[in-house]
CSV table of C-alpha atoms in Angstrom, one decimal:
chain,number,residue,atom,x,y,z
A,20,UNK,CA,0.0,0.0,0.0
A,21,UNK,CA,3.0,2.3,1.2
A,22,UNK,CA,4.9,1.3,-2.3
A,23,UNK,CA,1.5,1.9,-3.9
A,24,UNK,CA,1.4,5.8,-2.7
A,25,UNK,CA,4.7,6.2,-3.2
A,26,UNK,CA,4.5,4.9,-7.0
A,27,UNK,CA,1.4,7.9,-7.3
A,28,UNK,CA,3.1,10.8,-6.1
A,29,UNK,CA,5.7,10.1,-8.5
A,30,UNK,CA,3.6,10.1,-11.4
A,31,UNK,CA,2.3,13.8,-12.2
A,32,UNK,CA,-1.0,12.8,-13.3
A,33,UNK,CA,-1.9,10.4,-10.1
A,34,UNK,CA,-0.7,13.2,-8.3
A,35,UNK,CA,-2.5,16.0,-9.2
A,36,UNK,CA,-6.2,13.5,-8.8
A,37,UNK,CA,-4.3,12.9,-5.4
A,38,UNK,CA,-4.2,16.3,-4.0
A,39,UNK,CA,-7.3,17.5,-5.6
A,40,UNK,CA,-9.2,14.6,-3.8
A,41,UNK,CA,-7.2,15.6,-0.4
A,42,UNK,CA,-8.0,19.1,-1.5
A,43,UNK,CA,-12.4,18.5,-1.5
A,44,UNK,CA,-11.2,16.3,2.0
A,45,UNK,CA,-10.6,19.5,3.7
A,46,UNK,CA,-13.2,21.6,2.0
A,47,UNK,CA,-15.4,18.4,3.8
A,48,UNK,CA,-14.0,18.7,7.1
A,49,UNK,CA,-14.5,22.7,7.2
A,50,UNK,CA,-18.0,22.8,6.4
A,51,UNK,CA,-18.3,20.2,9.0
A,52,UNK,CA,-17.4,23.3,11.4
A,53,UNK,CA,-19.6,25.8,10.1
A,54,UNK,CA,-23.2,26.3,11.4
A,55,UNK,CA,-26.2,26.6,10.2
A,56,UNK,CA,-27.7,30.5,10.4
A,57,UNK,CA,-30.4,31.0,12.9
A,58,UNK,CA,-28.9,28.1,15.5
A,59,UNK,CA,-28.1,29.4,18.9
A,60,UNK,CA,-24.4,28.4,19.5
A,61,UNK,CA,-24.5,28.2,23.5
A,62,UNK,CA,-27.4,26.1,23.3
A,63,UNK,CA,-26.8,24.0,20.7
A,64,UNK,CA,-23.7,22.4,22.9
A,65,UNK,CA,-26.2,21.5,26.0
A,66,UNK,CA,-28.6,19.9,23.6
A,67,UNK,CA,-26.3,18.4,21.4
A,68,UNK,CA,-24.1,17.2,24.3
A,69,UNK,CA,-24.9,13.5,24.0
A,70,UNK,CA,-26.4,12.4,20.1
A,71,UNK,CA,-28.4,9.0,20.7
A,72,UNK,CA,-30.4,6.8,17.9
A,73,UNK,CA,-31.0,8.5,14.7
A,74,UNK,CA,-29.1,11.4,15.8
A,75,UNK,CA,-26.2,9.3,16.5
A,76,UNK,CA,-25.7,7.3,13.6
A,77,UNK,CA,-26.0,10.2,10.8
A,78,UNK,CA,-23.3,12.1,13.3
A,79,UNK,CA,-21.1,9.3,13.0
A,80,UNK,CA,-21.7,9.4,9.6
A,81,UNK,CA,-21.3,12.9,8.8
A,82,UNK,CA,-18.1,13.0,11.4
A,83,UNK,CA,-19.5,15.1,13.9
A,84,UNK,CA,-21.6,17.8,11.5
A,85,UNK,CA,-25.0,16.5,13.5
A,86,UNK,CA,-24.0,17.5,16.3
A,87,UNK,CA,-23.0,20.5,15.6
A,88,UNK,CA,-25.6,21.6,13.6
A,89,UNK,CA,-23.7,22.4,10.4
A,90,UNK,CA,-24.5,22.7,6.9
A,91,UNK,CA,-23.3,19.2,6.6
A,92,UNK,CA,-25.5,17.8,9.3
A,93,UNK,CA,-27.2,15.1,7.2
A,94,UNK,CA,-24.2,14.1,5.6
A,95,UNK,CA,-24.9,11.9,2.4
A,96,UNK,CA,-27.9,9.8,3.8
A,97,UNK,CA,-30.6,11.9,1.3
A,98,UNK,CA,-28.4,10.3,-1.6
A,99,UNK,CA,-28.0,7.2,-0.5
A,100,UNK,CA,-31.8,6.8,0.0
A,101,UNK,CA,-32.3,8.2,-3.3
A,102,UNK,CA,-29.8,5.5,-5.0
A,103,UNK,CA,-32.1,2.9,-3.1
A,104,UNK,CA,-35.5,4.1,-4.2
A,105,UNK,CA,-34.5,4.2,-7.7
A,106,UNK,CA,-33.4,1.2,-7.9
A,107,UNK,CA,-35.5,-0.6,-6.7
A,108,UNK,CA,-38.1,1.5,-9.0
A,109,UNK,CA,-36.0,0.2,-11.3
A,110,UNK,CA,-37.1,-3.4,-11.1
A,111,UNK,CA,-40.9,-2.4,-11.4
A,112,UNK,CA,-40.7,0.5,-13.7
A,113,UNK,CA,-39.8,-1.2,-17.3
A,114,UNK,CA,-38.6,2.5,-18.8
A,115,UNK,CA,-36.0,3.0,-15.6
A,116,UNK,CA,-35.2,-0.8,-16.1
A,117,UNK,CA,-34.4,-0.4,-19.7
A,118,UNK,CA,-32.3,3.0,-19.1
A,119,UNK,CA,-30.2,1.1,-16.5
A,120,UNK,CA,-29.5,-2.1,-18.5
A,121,UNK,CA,-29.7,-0.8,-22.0
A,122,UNK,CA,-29.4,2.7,-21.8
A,123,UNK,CA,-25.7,3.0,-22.0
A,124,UNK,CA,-23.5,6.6,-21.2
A,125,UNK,CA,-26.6,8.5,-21.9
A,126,UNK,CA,-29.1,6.3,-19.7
A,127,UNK,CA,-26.8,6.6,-16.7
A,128,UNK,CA,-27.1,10.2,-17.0
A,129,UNK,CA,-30.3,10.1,-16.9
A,130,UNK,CA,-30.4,8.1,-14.0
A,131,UNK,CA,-28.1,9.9,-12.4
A,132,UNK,CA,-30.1,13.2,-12.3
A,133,UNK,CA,-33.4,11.3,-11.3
A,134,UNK,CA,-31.5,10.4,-8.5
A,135,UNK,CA,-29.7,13.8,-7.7
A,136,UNK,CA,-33.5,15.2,-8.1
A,137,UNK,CA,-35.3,13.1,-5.3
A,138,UNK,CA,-31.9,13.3,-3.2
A,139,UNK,CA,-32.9,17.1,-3.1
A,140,UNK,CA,-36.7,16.4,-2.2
A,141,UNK,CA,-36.0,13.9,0.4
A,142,UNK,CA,-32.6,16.4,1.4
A,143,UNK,CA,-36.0,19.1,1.8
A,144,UNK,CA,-38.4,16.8,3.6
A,145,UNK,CA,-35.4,15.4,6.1
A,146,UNK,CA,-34.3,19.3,6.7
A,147,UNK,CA,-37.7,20.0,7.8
A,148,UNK,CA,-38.1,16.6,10.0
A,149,UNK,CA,-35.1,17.6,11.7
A,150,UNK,CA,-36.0,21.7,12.1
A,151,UNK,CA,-39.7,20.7,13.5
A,152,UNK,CA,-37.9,17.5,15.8
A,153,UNK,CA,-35.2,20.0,17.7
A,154,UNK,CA,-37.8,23.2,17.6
A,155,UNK,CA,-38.5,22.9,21.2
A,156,UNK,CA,-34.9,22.1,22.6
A,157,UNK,CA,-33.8,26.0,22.3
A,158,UNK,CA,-31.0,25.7,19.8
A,159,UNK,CA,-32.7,28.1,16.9
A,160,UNK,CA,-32.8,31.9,17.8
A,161,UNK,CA,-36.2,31.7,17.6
A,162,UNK,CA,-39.1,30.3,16.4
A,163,UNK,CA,-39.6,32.2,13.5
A,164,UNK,CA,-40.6,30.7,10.0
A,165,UNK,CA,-37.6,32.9,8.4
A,166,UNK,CA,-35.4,31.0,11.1
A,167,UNK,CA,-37.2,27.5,10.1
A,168,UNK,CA,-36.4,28.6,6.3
A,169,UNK,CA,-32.5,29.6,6.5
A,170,UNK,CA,-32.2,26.1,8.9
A,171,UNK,CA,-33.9,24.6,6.0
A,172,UNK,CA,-32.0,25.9,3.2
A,173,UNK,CA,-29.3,25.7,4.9
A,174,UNK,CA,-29.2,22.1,5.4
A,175,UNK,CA,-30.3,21.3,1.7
A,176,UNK,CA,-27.6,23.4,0.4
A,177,UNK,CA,-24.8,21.7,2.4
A,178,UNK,CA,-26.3,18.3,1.6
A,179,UNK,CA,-26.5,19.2,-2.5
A,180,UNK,CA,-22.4,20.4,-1.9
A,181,UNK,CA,-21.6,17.3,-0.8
A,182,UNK,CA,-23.1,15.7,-3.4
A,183,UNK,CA,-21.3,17.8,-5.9
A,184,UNK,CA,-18.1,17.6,-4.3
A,185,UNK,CA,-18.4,13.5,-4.5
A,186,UNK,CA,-18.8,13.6,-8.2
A,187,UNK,CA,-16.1,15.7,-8.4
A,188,UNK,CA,-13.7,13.4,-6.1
A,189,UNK,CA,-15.7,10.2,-8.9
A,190,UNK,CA,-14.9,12.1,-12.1
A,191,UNK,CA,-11.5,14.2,-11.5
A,192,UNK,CA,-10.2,12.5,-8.0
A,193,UNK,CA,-9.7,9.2,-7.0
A,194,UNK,CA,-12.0,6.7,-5.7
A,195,UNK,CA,-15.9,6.6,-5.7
A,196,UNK,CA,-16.7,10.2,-4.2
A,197,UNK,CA,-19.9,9.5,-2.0
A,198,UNK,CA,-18.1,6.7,-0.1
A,199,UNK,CA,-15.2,8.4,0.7
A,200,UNK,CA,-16.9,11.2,2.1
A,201,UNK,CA,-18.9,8.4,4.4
A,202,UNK,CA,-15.0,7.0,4.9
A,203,UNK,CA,-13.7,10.6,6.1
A,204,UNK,CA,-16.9,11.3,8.2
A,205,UNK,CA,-16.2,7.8,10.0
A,206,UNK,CA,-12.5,8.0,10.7
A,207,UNK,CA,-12.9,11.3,12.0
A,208,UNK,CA,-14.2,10.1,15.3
A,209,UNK,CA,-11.0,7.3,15.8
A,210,UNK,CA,-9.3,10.6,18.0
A,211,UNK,CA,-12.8,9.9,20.7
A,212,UNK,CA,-11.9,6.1,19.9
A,213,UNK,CA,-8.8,6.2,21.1
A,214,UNK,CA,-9.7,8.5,24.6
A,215,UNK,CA,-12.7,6.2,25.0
A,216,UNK,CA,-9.7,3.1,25.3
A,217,UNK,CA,-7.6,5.9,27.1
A,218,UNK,CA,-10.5,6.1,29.7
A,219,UNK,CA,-10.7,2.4,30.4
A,220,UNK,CA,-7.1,2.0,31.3
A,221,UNK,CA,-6.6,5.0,33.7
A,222,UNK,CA,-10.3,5.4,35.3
A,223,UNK,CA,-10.2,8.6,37.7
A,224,UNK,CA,-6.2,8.9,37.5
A,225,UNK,CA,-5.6,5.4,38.5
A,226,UNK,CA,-4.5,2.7,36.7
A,227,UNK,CA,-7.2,-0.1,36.0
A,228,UNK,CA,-5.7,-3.9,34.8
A,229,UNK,CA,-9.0,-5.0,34.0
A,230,UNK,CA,-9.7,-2.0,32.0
A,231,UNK,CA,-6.2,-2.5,30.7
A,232,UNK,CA,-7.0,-6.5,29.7
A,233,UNK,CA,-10.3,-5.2,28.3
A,234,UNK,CA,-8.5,-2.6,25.6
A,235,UNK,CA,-6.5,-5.0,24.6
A,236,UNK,CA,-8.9,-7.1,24.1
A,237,UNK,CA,-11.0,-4.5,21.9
A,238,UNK,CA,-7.6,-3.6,20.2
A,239,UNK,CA,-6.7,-7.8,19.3
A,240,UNK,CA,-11.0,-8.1,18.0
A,241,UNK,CA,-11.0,-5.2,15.6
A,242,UNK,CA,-7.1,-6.4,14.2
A,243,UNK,CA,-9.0,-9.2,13.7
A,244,UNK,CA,-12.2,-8.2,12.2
A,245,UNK,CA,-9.9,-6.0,9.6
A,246,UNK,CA,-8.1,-9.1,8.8
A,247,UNK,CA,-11.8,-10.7,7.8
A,248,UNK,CA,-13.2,-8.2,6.0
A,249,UNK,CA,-9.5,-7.9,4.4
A,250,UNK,CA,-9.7,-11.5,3.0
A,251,UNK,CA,-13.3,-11.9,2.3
A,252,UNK,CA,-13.1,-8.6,0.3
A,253,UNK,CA,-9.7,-10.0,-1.3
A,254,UNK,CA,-11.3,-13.3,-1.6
A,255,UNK,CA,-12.5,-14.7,-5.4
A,256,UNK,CA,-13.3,-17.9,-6.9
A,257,UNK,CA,-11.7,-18.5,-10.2
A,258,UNK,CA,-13.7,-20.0,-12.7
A,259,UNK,CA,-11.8,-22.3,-15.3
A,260,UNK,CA,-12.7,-21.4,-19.5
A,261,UNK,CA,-11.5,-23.2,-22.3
A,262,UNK,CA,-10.9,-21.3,-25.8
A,263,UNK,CA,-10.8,-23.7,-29.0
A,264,UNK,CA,-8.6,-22.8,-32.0
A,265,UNK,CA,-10.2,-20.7,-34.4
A,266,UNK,CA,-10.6,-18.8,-37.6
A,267,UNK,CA,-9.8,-15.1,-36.9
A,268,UNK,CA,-9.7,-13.0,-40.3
A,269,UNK,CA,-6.4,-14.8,-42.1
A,270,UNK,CA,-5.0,-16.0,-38.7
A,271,UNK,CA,-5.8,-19.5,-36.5
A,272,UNK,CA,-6.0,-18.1,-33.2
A,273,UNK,CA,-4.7,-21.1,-30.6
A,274,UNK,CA,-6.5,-22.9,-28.1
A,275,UNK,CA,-6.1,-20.6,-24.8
A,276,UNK,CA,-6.8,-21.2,-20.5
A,277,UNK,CA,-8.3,-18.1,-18.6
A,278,UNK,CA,-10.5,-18.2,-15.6
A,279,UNK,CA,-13.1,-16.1,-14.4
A,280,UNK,CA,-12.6,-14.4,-11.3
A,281,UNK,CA,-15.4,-14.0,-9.1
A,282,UNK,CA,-15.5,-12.0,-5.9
A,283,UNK,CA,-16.7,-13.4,-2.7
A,284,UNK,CA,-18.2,-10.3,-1.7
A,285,UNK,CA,-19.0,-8.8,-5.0
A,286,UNK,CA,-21.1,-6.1,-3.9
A,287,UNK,CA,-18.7,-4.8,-1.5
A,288,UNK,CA,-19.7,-2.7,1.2
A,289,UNK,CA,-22.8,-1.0,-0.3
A,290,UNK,CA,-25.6,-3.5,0.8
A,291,UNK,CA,-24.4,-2.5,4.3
A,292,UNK,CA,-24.0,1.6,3.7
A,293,UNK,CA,-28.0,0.5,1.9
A,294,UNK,CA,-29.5,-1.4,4.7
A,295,UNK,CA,-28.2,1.3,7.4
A,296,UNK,CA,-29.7,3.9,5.6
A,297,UNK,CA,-32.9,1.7,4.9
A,298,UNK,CA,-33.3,0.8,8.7
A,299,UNK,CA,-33.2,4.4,10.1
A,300,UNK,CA,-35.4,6.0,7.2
A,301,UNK,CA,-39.0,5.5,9.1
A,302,UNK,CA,-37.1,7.2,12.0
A,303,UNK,CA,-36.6,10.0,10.4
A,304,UNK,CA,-40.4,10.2,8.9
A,305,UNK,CA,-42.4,9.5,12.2
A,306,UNK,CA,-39.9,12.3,14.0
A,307,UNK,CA,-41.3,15.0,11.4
A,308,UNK,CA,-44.5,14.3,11.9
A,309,UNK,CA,-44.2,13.5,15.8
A,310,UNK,CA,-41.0,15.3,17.0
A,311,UNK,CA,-41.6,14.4,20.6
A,312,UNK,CA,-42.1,11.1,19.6
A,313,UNK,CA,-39.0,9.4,21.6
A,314,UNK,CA,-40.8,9.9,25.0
A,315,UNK,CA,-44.5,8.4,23.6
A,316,UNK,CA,-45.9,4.8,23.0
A,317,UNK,CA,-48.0,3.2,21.3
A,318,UNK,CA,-47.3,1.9,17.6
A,319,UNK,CA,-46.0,4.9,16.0
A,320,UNK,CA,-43.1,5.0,19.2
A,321,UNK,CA,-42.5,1.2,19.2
A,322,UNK,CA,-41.4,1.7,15.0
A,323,UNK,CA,-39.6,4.4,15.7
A,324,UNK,CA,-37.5,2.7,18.6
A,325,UNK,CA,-37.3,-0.5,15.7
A,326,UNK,CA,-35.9,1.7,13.9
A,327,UNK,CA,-32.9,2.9,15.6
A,328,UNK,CA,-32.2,0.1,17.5
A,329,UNK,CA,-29.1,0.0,14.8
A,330,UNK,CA,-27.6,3.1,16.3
A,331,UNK,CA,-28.6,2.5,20.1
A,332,UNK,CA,-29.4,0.1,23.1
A,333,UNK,CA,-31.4,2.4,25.0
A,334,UNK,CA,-34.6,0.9,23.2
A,335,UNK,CA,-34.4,-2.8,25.2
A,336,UNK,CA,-33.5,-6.2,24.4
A,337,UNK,CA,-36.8,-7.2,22.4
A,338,UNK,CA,-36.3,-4.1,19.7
A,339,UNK,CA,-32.5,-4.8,19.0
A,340,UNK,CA,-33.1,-8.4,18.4
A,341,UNK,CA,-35.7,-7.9,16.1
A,342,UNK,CA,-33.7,-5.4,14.4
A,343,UNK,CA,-30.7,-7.1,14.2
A,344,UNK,CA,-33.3,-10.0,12.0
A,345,UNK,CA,-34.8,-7.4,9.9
A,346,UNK,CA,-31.0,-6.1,9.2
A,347,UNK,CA,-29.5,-9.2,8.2
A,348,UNK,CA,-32.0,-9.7,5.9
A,349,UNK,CA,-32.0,-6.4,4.5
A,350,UNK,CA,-27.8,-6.8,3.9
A,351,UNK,CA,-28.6,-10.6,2.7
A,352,UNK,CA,-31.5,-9.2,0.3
A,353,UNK,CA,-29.1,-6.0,-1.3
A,354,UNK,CA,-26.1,-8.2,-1.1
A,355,UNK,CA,-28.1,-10.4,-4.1
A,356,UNK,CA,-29.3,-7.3,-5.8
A,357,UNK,CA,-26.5,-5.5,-6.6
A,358,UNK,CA,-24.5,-9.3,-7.2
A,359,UNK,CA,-27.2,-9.9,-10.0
A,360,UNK,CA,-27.0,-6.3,-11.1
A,361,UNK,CA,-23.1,-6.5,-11.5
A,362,UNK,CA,-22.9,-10.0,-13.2
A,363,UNK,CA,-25.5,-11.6,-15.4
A,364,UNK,CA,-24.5,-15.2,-16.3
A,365,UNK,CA,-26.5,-15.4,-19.0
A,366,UNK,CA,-24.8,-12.4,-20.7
A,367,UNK,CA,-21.3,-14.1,-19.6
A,368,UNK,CA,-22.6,-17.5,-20.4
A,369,UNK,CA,-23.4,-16.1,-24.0
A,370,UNK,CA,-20.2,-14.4,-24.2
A,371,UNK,CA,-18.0,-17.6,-23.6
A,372,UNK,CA,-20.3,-19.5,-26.0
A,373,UNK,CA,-19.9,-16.8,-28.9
A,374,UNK,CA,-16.1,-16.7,-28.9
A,375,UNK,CA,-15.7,-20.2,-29.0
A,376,UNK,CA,-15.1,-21.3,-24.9
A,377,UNK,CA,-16.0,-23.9,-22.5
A,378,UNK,CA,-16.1,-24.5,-18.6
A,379,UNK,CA,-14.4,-27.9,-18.3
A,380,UNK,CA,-17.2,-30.1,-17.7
A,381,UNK,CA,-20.3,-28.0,-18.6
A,382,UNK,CA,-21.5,-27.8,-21.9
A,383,UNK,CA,-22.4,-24.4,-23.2
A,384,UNK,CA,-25.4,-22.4,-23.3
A,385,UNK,CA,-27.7,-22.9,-20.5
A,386,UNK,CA,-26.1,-25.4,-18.2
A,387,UNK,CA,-23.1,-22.9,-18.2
A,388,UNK,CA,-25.6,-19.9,-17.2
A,389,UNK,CA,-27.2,-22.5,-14.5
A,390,UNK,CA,-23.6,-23.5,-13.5
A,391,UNK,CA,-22.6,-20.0,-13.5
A,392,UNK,CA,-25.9,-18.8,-11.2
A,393,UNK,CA,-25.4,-21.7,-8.5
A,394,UNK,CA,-22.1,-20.7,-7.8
A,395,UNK,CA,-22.9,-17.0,-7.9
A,396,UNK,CA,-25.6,-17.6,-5.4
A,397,UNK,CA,-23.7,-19.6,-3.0
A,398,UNK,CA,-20.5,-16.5,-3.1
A,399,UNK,CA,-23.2,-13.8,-2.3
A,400,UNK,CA,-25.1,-16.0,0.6
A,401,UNK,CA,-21.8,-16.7,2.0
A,402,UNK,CA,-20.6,-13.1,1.4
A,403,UNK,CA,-23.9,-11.5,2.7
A,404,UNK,CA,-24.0,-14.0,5.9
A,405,UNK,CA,-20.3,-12.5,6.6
A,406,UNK,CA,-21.2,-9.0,6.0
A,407,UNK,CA,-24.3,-9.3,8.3
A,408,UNK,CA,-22.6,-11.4,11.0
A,409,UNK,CA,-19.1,-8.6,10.9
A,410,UNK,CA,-22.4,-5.3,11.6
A,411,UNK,CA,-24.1,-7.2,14.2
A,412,UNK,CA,-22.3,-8.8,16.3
A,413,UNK,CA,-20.5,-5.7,17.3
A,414,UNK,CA,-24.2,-4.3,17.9
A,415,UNK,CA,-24.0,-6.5,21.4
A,416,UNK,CA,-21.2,-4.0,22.8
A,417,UNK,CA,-23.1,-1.4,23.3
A,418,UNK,CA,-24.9,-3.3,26.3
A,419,UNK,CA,-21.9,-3.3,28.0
A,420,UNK,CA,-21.6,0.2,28.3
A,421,UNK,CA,-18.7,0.7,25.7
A,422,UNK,CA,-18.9,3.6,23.6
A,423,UNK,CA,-16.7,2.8,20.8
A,424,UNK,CA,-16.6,5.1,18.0
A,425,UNK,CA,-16.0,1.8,15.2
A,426,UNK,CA,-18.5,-0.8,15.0
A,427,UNK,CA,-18.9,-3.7,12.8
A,428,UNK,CA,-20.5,-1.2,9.9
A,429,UNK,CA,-18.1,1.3,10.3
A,430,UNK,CA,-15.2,-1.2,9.8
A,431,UNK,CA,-17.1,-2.6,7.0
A,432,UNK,CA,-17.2,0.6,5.4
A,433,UNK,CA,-13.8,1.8,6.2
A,434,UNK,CA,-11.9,-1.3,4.8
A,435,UNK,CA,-14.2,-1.3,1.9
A,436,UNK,CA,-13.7,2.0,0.5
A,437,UNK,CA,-10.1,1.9,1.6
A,438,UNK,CA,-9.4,-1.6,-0.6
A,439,UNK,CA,-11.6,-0.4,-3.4
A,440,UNK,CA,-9.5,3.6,-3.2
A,441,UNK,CA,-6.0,1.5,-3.2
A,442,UNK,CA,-7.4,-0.8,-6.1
A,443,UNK,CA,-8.1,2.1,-8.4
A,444,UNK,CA,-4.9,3.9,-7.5
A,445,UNK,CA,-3.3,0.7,-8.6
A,446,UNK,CA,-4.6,0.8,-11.9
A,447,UNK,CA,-4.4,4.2,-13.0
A,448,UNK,CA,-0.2,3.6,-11.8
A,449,UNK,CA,-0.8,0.3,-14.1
A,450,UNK,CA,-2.2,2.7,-17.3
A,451,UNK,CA,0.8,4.9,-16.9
A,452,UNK,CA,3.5,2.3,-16.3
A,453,UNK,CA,2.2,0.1,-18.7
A,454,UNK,CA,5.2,-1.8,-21.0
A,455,UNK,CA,4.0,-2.7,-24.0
A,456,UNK,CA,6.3,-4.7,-27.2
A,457,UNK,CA,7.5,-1.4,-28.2
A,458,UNK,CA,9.4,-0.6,-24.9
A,459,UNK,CA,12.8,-2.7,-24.2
């Protein structure tokens, strides 16, 4: 990896996508700092002083903007929601459908600004959920609809920056913009991490062994939860194919062996960034409607505490368990969906068959696309049973009063998009240090 970055800021190209993505970083971080108008500074640090459910999640998410109120404060979490609605509209609308498989350039433009155009309506309905839910706590000047409106604006503003800033970091950086920005907002809080570990050794100014065993224990489980998600990421299943002489032009190509490499986890990290953003969403519509909603019952309170049970243990037992089931589905069902949306193997089955190849032992046509989709389906179940497992089971620690800033998801996310940034950095080194027959 070291080699890797050193190799890129040797190359003048790399380089300059380098420090224009670093560049957007910081321009990130700084509007994490500044405030939205009409807040109440003073106030807004008593209120804000300890972010649980909901709140907590999208500030861990946004690294820290929530609770500070900035114009960052939702972070990305509009988008993402958008990305999920339309595309799942996708698999019921037959003209979206045909503009994601078929439409090419031009269709994922298209796509593209649908989804930009409902992040900004959800980005609007979200801003005003969260004006109407902290109205009452004191933090806004006043309670004037021109304060509700610059809170408003503000927050769609920030949230349609971000958005822009990730497609620049897509198109002109390096890595995919939108979860970088979710990777920077997460490592920001490793500084409380590491106090929080701090705090168990030395308890009060004295030294604490237990505390001391404990750290280290916390310390050996996440080296070893990176090393999972390192090798199930890494992890692929080759897939033997045959190519037969044949008649190219004038020339008889040869008979060649290639494979096809399948990923364990194909999807990568998104089903889990999906689901998260999935779980919380009802949250955030019962709180516009029902800001005091946290300290009510009835059906209404008992979705909304389902709902953030993913963010917090103060909502009982009963609530997380049921949300943990509902979340491992939800990474199971997007795992599958973006697998099949990424590889069709009857479009690669058909490929293999039209130039000529085999799999060793499966004839061509359909019982290589059935071959093809049995193995595919038993990667992804493995690969979505280990991304669920790696977000949930970290879930339990927070009944034990531990208040660590990564979880399970957040090292899901953070080793994702770090593999997938150092994978792209490899290959644009590879297109510029490429030798082909002409070099000696």
């Amino acid at each position: 990896m070291f080699k890797t970055l050193k190799n890129a800021l040797k190359t003048p190209d790399v380089r300059k996508r380098l420090l224009y993505t670093l560049l957007l970083i910081v321009v990130f971080r700084l509007g994490c700092y500044i405030t939205v108008p009409g807040v109440d500074s003073i106030a807004l640090n008593d209120a804000m002083s300890n972010t649980q459910g909901i709140a907590g999640l999208i500030d861990m998410i946004s690294g820290g903007a929530f609770s500070r109120f900035s114009v960052f404060a939702m972070s990305i979490s509009p988008y993402i929601t958008a990305s999920i609605v339309i595309q799942l509209l996708a698999m019921i609308i037959p003209s979206l459908e045909r503009l994601t498989k078929e439409g090419g350039e031009e269709g994922r433009k298209k796509i593209n600004r649908y989804t930009k155009i409902l992040t900004i309506i959800l980005a609007l309905v979200e801003s005003i959920g969260i004006y109407f839910a902290y109205q009452s706590s004191g933090i806004f000047v006043d309670n004037s609809f021109l304060t509700g409106a610059l809170v408003v604006v503000g927050l769609v503003t920030g949230t349609s920056i971000l958005m822009w800033l990730g497609d620049q970091i897509t198109n002109k950086g390096v890595g995919n913009g939108i979860s970088l920005l979710i990777f920077v907002g997460i490592i920001s809080g490793l500084p409380s991490g590491i106090v929080t570990l701090w705090n168990l050794i030395v308890s009060n100014g004295a030294f604490s062994t237990t505390g001391l065993l404990l750290a280290i224990g916390i310390v050996i489980g996440a080296i070893i939860l990176v090393a999972g998600v390192v090798f199930v990421q890494q992890a692929e299943r080759r897939i033997p194919v045959q190519y037969s002489k044949r008649v190219v032009g004038r020339k008889m190509v040869g008979a060649q062996n290639t494979h096809i490499p399948l990923k364990l986890a194909m999807a990568g990290v998104m089903p889990v960034i999906f689901a998260s953003s999935f779980m919380t969403f009802p949250a955030m519509i019962i709180q516009i409607f029902v800001p005091d909603i946290a300290s009510q019952s009835g059906f209404l309170a008992g979705l909304y505490n389902f709902s953030i049970a993913t963010s917090t243990s103060n909502v009982g037992i009963g609530y997380s368990i049921a949300n943990a089931i509902v979340y491992l589905l939800l990474i199971l069902g997007f795992t599958y969906f973006y697998t099949y949306a990424t590889f069709n193997p009857a479009e690669v089955s058909n490929n293999i068959k039209k130039n000529g190849g085999f799999i060793p032992g499966i004839r061509a046509g359909k019982p290589t696309t059935e071959y093809l989709s049995s193995v595919i389906s038993k990667l992804t179940l493995f690969g979505g049973l280990f991304l669920a497992v790696i977000a949930i089971i970290p879930m339990l620690l927070r009944f034990t009063n531990l208040n660590i800033a990564f979880g399970g998801t957040s090292i899901l996310i953070v080793v994702g998009v770090a593999l997938e940034t150092v994978q792209q950095l490899e290959s644009l080194l590879a297109m510029r240090h490429y030798k082909g027959f002409l070099e000696k």
